[in-house]
Amino acid sequence: MKSPGILEDTAEVLETTIPRVERLTVLSEKEKRKVIKLIKEAAENFRRLSKNVKNDNVQLAEFFFKKAKELKNLSTDKGIEREGKKKYIERVKKMNLYSKSAVYDFDPEMLRELKKAYRTYIFGMTAFFLLVGVYMSQVMAVTALILALPIILSMLSLQRRGYTGLLLAYSAAPIPIIQGVMGLTYGWRQLTTPGAIEKIAETFNKSPEFVKGWLIFMVVLSAVELYLIVYGLYLLYRHRHAFL
């Protein structure tokens, strides 16, 4: 495999960038410490990865090496003045992020874990839309319709490992979680309150057996939805460095 050697070279290029940063005058001491910390961490990540490559990806490894060389060449006073301090620091942050996300491209096992997080989130949101139908609330139906677009966009972006998808996933999650709690508490309360099932059956002109089955299904579906969404968000957070 060629990837380990290229990743090792990438780490060396980044390490040789640090003395250049130390000599910079266009950055404040605080900024230099921040940049050095990010570059040093990136170098350590690439070196660690070079020893644990399981999937040879020469093209991507060469991309990282090229970006490391560009960053090194840019790490001069003139280079930063030309590029702009803000853009330079953003490049450093991007290089650091590359070093953290790269493991998912060189280790199939990590990629499988990421896909598990993605699928758990999708199943949780699917359960949410099912629960809205079971709950039979017009308000929740309209809310689900409004949430449909950001949820779909989050799914598409997560599949491409886009950071926007991660943000959308977290921003769309509170209402489905609240819906899950509401469905769980409502269903359980009606099942355990004497006479509640008969009252609902009379209101909707359904048999008590049908209402009881409906409530049990709601409780189970709510519990499943809550588990999948919360666990999915936890897994996505755990693998947050995979998203660019």
mmCIF file with all atom_site columns, C-alpha atoms in Angstrom, residues 88-186:
data_model
loop_
_atom_site.group_PDB
_atom_site.id
_atom_site.type_symbol
_atom_site.label_atom_id
_atom_site.label_alt_id
_atom_site.label_comp_id
_atom_site.label_asym_id
_atom_site.label_entity_id
_atom_site.label_seq_id
_atom_site.pdbx_PDB_ins_code
_atom_site.Cartn_x
_atom_site.Cartn_y
_atom_site.Cartn_z
_atom_site.occupancy
_atom_site.B_iso_or_equiv
_atom_site.pdbx_formal_charge
_atom_site.auth_seq_id
_atom_site.auth_comp_id
_atom_site.auth_asym_id
_atom_site.auth_atom_id
_atom_site.pdbx_PDB_model_num
ATOM 1  C CA . TYR A 1 88  ? -4.957  31.423 6.527  1.00 0.00 ? 88  TYR A CA 1
ATOM 2  C CA . ILE A 1 89  ? -6.300  30.393 9.930  1.00 0.00 ? 89  ILE A CA 1
ATOM 3  C CA . GLU A 1 90  ? -9.311  28.823 8.196  1.00 0.00 ? 90  GLU A CA 1
ATOM 4  C CA . ARG A 1 91  ? -6.898  26.756 6.069  1.00 0.00 ? 91  ARG A CA 1
ATOM 5  C CA . VAL A 1 92  ? -5.177  25.556 9.224  1.00 0.00 ? 92  VAL A CA 1
ATOM 6  C CA . LYS A 1 93  ? -8.527  24.579 10.772 1.00 0.00 ? 93  LYS A CA 1
ATOM 7  C CA . LYS A 1 94  ? -9.497  22.779 7.572  1.00 0.00 ? 94  LYS A CA 1
ATOM 8  C CA . MET A 1 95  ? -6.216  20.838 7.592  1.00 0.00 ? 95  MET A CA 1
ATOM 9  C CA . ASN A 1 96  ? -6.889  19.818 11.175 1.00 0.00 ? 96  ASN A CA 1
ATOM 10 C CA . LEU A 1 97  ? -10.401 18.708 10.257 1.00 0.00 ? 97  LEU A CA 1
ATOM 11 C CA . TYR A 1 98  ? -9.039  16.687 7.324  1.00 0.00 ? 98  TYR A CA 1
ATOM 12 C CA . SER A 1 99  ? -6.744  14.861 9.724  1.00 0.00 ? 99  SER A CA 1
ATOM 13 C CA . LYS A 1 100 ? -9.692  13.886 11.945 1.00 0.00 ? 100 LYS A CA 1
ATOM 14 C CA . SER A 1 101 ? -12.079 12.873 9.176  1.00 0.00 ? 101 SER A CA 1
ATOM 15 C CA . ALA A 1 102 ? -9.477  10.925 7.168  1.00 0.00 ? 102 ALA A CA 1
ATOM 16 C CA . VAL A 1 103 ? -9.816  7.815  9.328  1.00 0.00 ? 103 VAL A CA 1
ATOM 17 C CA . TYR A 1 104 ? -13.268 7.205  7.831  1.00 0.00 ? 104 TYR A CA 1
ATOM 18 C CA . ASP A 1 105 ? -11.726 6.996  4.345  1.00 0.00 ? 105 ASP A CA 1
ATOM 19 C CA . PHE A 1 106 ? -8.902  4.646  5.300  1.00 0.00 ? 106 PHE A CA 1
ATOM 20 C CA . ASP A 1 107 ? -10.725 2.356  7.762  1.00 0.00 ? 107 ASP A CA 1
ATOM 21 C CA . PRO A 1 108 ? -13.845 0.496  6.491  1.00 0.00 ? 108 PRO A CA 1
ATOM 22 C CA . GLU A 1 109 ? -14.847 -0.362 10.062 1.00 0.00 ? 109 GLU A CA 1
ATOM 23 C CA . MET A 1 110 ? -15.097 3.326  10.998 1.00 0.00 ? 110 MET A CA 1
ATOM 24 C CA . LEU A 1 111 ? -17.134 3.968  7.862  1.00 0.00 ? 111 LEU A CA 1
ATOM 25 C CA . ARG A 1 112 ? -19.527 1.170  8.825  1.00 0.00 ? 112 ARG A CA 1
ATOM 26 C CA . GLU A 1 113 ? -19.992 2.740  12.263 1.00 0.00 ? 113 GLU A CA 1
ATOM 27 C CA . LEU A 1 114 ? -20.722 6.094  10.618 1.00 0.00 ? 114 LEU A CA 1
ATOM 28 C CA . LYS A 1 115 ? -23.327 4.483  8.360  1.00 0.00 ? 115 LYS A CA 1
ATOM 29 C CA . LYS A 1 116 ? -24.896 2.874  11.423 1.00 0.00 ? 116 LYS A CA 1
ATOM 30 C CA . ALA A 1 117 ? -25.262 6.341  12.994 1.00 0.00 ? 117 ALA A CA 1
ATOM 31 C CA . TYR A 1 118 ? -26.799 7.662  9.776  1.00 0.00 ? 118 TYR A CA 1
ATOM 32 C CA . ARG A 1 119 ? -29.260 4.758  9.476  1.00 0.00 ? 119 ARG A CA 1
ATOM 33 C CA . THR A 1 120 ? -30.282 5.031  13.145 1.00 0.00 ? 120 THR A CA 1
ATOM 34 C CA . TYR A 1 121 ? -31.122 8.712  12.639 1.00 0.00 ? 121 TYR A CA 1
ATOM 35 C CA . ILE A 1 122 ? -33.112 7.946  9.454  1.00 0.00 ? 122 ILE A CA 1
ATOM 36 C CA . PHE A 1 123 ? -35.106 5.145  11.134 1.00 0.00 ? 123 PHE A CA 1
ATOM 37 C CA . GLY A 1 124 ? -35.833 7.464  14.072 1.00 0.00 ? 124 GLY A CA 1
ATOM 38 C CA . MET A 1 125 ? -37.181 10.194 11.796 1.00 0.00 ? 125 MET A CA 1
ATOM 39 C CA . THR A 1 126 ? -39.214 7.625  9.841  1.00 0.00 ? 126 THR A CA 1
ATOM 40 C CA . ALA A 1 127 ? -40.744 6.489  13.141 1.00 0.00 ? 127 ALA A CA 1
ATOM 41 C CA . PHE A 1 128 ? -41.535 10.149 13.903 1.00 0.00 ? 128 PHE A CA 1
ATOM 42 C CA . PHE A 1 129 ? -43.588 10.568 10.713 1.00 0.00 ? 129 PHE A CA 1
ATOM 43 C CA . LEU A 1 130 ? -45.405 7.292  11.452 1.00 0.00 ? 130 LEU A CA 1
ATOM 44 C CA . LEU A 1 131 ? -46.109 8.486  14.991 1.00 0.00 ? 131 LEU A CA 1
ATOM 45 C CA . VAL A 1 132 ? -47.599 11.743 13.706 1.00 0.00 ? 132 VAL A CA 1
ATOM 46 C CA . GLY A 1 133 ? -50.095 9.698  11.683 1.00 0.00 ? 133 GLY A CA 1
ATOM 47 C CA . VAL A 1 134 ? -50.910 7.472  14.659 1.00 0.00 ? 134 VAL A CA 1
ATOM 48 C CA . TYR A 1 135 ? -51.260 10.441 17.041 1.00 0.00 ? 135 TYR A CA 1
ATOM 49 C CA . MET A 1 136 ? -53.866 12.001 14.711 1.00 0.00 ? 136 MET A CA 1
ATOM 50 C CA . SER A 1 137 ? -53.160 15.631 15.637 1.00 0.00 ? 137 SER A CA 1
ATOM 51 C CA . GLN A 1 138 ? -53.609 18.312 12.973 1.00 0.00 ? 138 GLN A CA 1
ATOM 52 C CA . VAL A 1 139 ? -51.097 20.581 14.688 1.00 0.00 ? 139 VAL A CA 1
ATOM 53 C CA . MET A 1 140 ? -48.443 17.865 14.709 1.00 0.00 ? 140 MET A CA 1
ATOM 54 C CA . ALA A 1 141 ? -49.279 16.947 11.103 1.00 0.00 ? 141 ALA A CA 1
ATOM 55 C CA . VAL A 1 142 ? -48.626 20.541 9.981  1.00 0.00 ? 142 VAL A CA 1
ATOM 56 C CA . THR A 1 143 ? -45.438 20.677 12.081 1.00 0.00 ? 143 THR A CA 1
ATOM 57 C CA . ALA A 1 144 ? -44.214 17.423 10.530 1.00 0.00 ? 144 ALA A CA 1
ATOM 58 C CA . LEU A 1 145 ? -44.920 18.826 7.081  1.00 0.00 ? 145 LEU A CA 1
ATOM 59 C CA . ILE A 1 146 ? -42.819 21.916 7.882  1.00 0.00 ? 146 ILE A CA 1
ATOM 60 C CA . LEU A 1 147 ? -40.013 19.742 9.257  1.00 0.00 ? 147 LEU A CA 1
ATOM 61 C CA . ALA A 1 148 ? -40.047 17.401 6.259  1.00 0.00 ? 148 ALA A CA 1
ATOM 62 C CA . LEU A 1 149 ? -37.779 19.598 4.127  1.00 0.00 ? 149 LEU A CA 1
ATOM 63 C CA . PRO A 1 150 ? -34.958 20.166 6.691  1.00 0.00 ? 150 PRO A CA 1
ATOM 64 C CA . ILE A 1 151 ? -35.103 16.490 7.694  1.00 0.00 ? 151 ILE A CA 1
ATOM 65 C CA . ILE A 1 152 ? -34.808 15.322 4.078  1.00 0.00 ? 152 ILE A CA 1
ATOM 66 C CA . LEU A 1 153 ? -31.994 17.826 3.443  1.00 0.00 ? 153 LEU A CA 1
ATOM 67 C CA . SER A 1 154 ? -30.182 16.632 6.573  1.00 0.00 ? 154 SER A CA 1
ATOM 68 C CA . MET A 1 155 ? -30.432 13.027 5.394  1.00 0.00 ? 155 MET A CA 1
ATOM 69 C CA . LEU A 1 156 ? -29.029 13.868 1.951  1.00 0.00 ? 156 LEU A CA 1
ATOM 70 C CA . SER A 1 157 ? -26.212 15.978 3.392  1.00 0.00 ? 157 SER A CA 1
ATOM 71 C CA . LEU A 1 158 ? -25.314 13.384 6.050  1.00 0.00 ? 158 LEU A CA 1
ATOM 72 C CA . GLN A 1 159 ? -25.014 10.768 3.334  1.00 0.00 ? 159 GLN A CA 1
ATOM 73 C CA . ARG A 1 160 ? -22.401 12.985 1.642  1.00 0.00 ? 160 ARG A CA 1
ATOM 74 C CA . ARG A 1 161 ? -20.729 13.625 5.029  1.00 0.00 ? 161 ARG A CA 1
ATOM 75 C CA . GLY A 1 162 ? -21.648 17.305 4.899  1.00 0.00 ? 162 GLY A CA 1
ATOM 76 C CA . TYR A 1 163 ? -21.362 19.334 8.103  1.00 0.00 ? 163 TYR A CA 1
ATOM 77 C CA . THR A 1 164 ? -24.557 21.202 7.168  1.00 0.00 ? 164 THR A CA 1
ATOM 78 C CA . GLY A 1 165 ? -26.423 17.904 7.398  1.00 0.00 ? 165 GLY A CA 1
ATOM 79 C CA . LEU A 1 166 ? -25.169 17.414 10.948 1.00 0.00 ? 166 LEU A CA 1
ATOM 80 C CA . LEU A 1 167 ? -26.396 20.880 11.946 1.00 0.00 ? 167 LEU A CA 1
ATOM 81 C CA . LEU A 1 168 ? -29.775 20.269 10.286 1.00 0.00 ? 168 LEU A CA 1
ATOM 82 C CA . ALA A 1 169 ? -30.113 16.917 12.033 1.00 0.00 ? 169 ALA A CA 1
ATOM 83 C CA . TYR A 1 170 ? -29.664 18.528 15.444 1.00 0.00 ? 170 TYR A CA 1
ATOM 84 C CA . SER A 1 171 ? -31.890 21.512 14.664 1.00 0.00 ? 171 SER A CA 1
ATOM 85 C CA . ALA A 1 172 ? -34.725 19.266 13.422 1.00 0.00 ? 172 ALA A CA 1
ATOM 86 C CA . ALA A 1 173 ? -34.565 16.801 16.335 1.00 0.00 ? 173 ALA A CA 1
ATOM 87 C CA . PRO A 1 174 ? -36.223 18.670 19.280 1.00 0.00 ? 174 PRO A CA 1
ATOM 88 C CA . ILE A 1 175 ? -39.802 18.545 17.960 1.00 0.00 ? 175 ILE A CA 1
ATOM 89 C CA . PRO A 1 176 ? -39.682 14.808 17.058 1.00 0.00 ? 176 PRO A CA 1
ATOM 90 C CA . ILE A 1 177 ? -38.270 14.141 20.532 1.00 0.00 ? 177 ILE A CA 1
ATOM 91 C CA . ILE A 1 178 ? -41.081 16.169 22.129 1.00 0.00 ? 178 ILE A CA 1
ATOM 92 C CA . GLN A 1 179 ? -43.612 14.302 19.969 1.00 0.00 ? 179 GLN A CA 1
ATOM 93 C CA . GLY A 1 180 ? -42.160 11.003 21.162 1.00 0.00 ? 180 GLY A CA 1
ATOM 94 C CA . VAL A 1 181 ? -42.459 12.039 24.803 1.00 0.00 ? 181 VAL A CA 1
ATOM 95 C CA . MET A 1 182 ? -46.039 13.253 24.238 1.00 0.00 ? 182 MET A CA 1
ATOM 96 C CA . GLY A 1 183 ? -47.074 10.024 22.511 1.00 0.00 ? 183 GLY A CA 1
ATOM 97 C CA . LEU A 1 184 ? -45.458 7.896  25.207 1.00 0.00 ? 184 LEU A CA 1
ATOM 98 C CA . THR A 1 185 ? -46.971 9.781  28.162 1.00 0.00 ? 185 THR A CA 1
ATOM 99 C CA . TYR A 1 186 ? -50.419 10.155 26.578 1.00 0.00 ? 186 TYR A CA 1
#
